[in-house]
Amino acid sequence: MGNAKSVRVAFQVIGTEAYGSNGPFGDASYKGGVADGLYDEIIKLSKAPGEFWVLQTDETGYQVLRFLYQEGEYTVWYQADDPSPYKVYHEETMIDTGD
């Protein structure tokens, strides 16, 4: 969960920089749901080894309201308006068909 929190802080920093320069931030057509080139900046700034996907931004397009962060067998769901904004899930294989 700590790495997901670092990614959220990186969203805030990069989103503020993009807003200040009137540049793009949220863009579903690029990797992670952020504008071209910002994915690597966010990963570098957060120092998180996993991957993220922005699911929703606010009406300005610069503040992340929902995202997923995945690292190994763990997935973290972040939802800003939830009283407990972070939910951590662990992958568990129930049936392995061998396919």
Coordinates of C-alpha atoms in Angstrom, one line a residue:
M1 CA 0.0 0.0 0.0
G2 CA 2.9 2.3 0.6
N3 CA 3.9 2.3 -3.0
A4 CA 0.3 3.1 -4.1
K5 CA 0.4 6.1 -1.8
S6 CA 3.7 7.2 -3.4
V7 CA 2.1 6.9 -6.8
R8 CA -0.8 9.1 -5.6
V9 CA 1.6 11.8 -4.3
A10 CA 3.4 11.6 -7.7
F11 CA 0.0 12.1 -9.4
Q12 CA -0.5 15.3 -7.3
V13 CA 3.0 16.6 -8.2
I14 CA 2.9 15.8 -11.9
G15 CA -0.8 17.0 -12.2
T16 CA 0.1 20.3 -10.5
E17 CA 3.0 20.8 -12.9
A18 CA 0.9 20.0 -15.9
Y19 CA -1.9 22.3 -14.7
G20 CA 0.7 25.1 -14.1
S21 CA 2.1 24.8 -17.6
N22 CA -1.4 24.3 -19.2
G23 CA -0.2 20.9 -20.4
P24 CA -2.2 17.6 -20.6
F25 CA -2.4 15.1 -17.7
G26 CA -5.2 12.6 -17.8
D27 CA -5.5 10.8 -21.1
A28 CA -7.1 7.3 -21.4
S29 CA -5.5 6.7 -24.8
Y30 CA -2.0 6.4 -23.3
K31 CA -0.3 4.0 -20.9
G32 CA -1.7 4.2 -17.4
G33 CA -4.4 6.7 -18.4
V34 CA -2.0 9.7 -18.3
A35 CA -0.8 11.9 -21.1
D36 CA 2.1 10.8 -23.4
G37 CA 5.4 10.6 -21.5
L38 CA 3.9 11.1 -18.0
Y39 CA 3.7 7.4 -17.1
D40 CA 7.5 7.1 -16.8
E41 CA 7.8 10.4 -14.9
I42 CA 5.2 9.2 -12.3
I43 CA 6.9 5.8 -11.8
K44 CA 10.3 7.5 -11.5
L45 CA 9.1 10.1 -9.0
S46 CA 7.2 7.6 -6.9
K47 CA 10.0 4.9 -7.1
A48 CA 7.2 2.3 -7.2
P49 CA 8.1 -1.0 -9.0
G50 CA 4.5 -1.8 -10.0
E51 CA 2.1 -0.4 -12.6
F52 CA -0.9 1.9 -12.3
W53 CA -4.0 2.8 -14.3
V54 CA -5.9 6.1 -13.8
L55 CA -9.6 5.3 -13.8
Q56 CA -11.1 8.7 -13.1
T57 CA -10.0 12.3 -12.8
D58 CA -11.9 15.3 -11.6
E59 CA -13.7 17.7 -14.0
T60 CA -10.4 19.6 -14.6
G61 CA -8.6 16.4 -15.7
Y62 CA -5.7 17.1 -13.3
Q63 CA -6.7 15.5 -10.0
V64 CA -6.9 11.7 -9.8
L65 CA -10.1 10.4 -8.1
R66 CA -9.7 6.7 -8.8
F67 CA -6.8 4.5 -9.8
L68 CA -5.5 0.9 -9.6
Y69 CA -1.9 0.1 -8.6
Q70 CA -0.7 -3.5 -9.2
E71 CA 2.5 -5.0 -7.9
G72 CA 3.1 -8.7 -8.1
E73 CA 0.2 -10.5 -6.5
Y74 CA -1.3 -7.4 -4.9
T75 CA -3.7 -4.8 -6.3
V76 CA -4.5 -1.6 -4.6
W77 CA -7.8 0.2 -5.5
Y78 CA -7.9 4.0 -4.6
Q79 CA -11.1 5.9 -4.5
A80 CA -10.8 9.5 -3.2
D81 CA -14.4 9.9 -1.9
D82 CA -14.4 6.7 0.1
P83 CA -13.9 7.0 3.9
S84 CA -11.2 4.3 3.6
P85 CA -9.7 5.3 0.2
Y86 CA -7.3 2.4 -0.2
K87 CA -8.4 -1.2 -0.6
V88 CA -5.7 -3.9 -0.9
Y89 CA -6.4 -7.2 -2.7
H90 CA -4.3 -10.3 -2.9
E91 CA -4.4 -12.6 -5.9
E92 CA -5.3 -16.1 -5.1
T93 CA -5.6 -18.8 -7.7
M94 CA -8.8 -20.8 -7.1
I95 CA -8.6 -23.2 -10.1
D96 CA -5.6 -23.8 -12.4
T97 CA -6.8 -25.5 -15.6
G98 CA -3.3 -25.8 -17.0
D99 CA -4.3 -23.9 -20.2

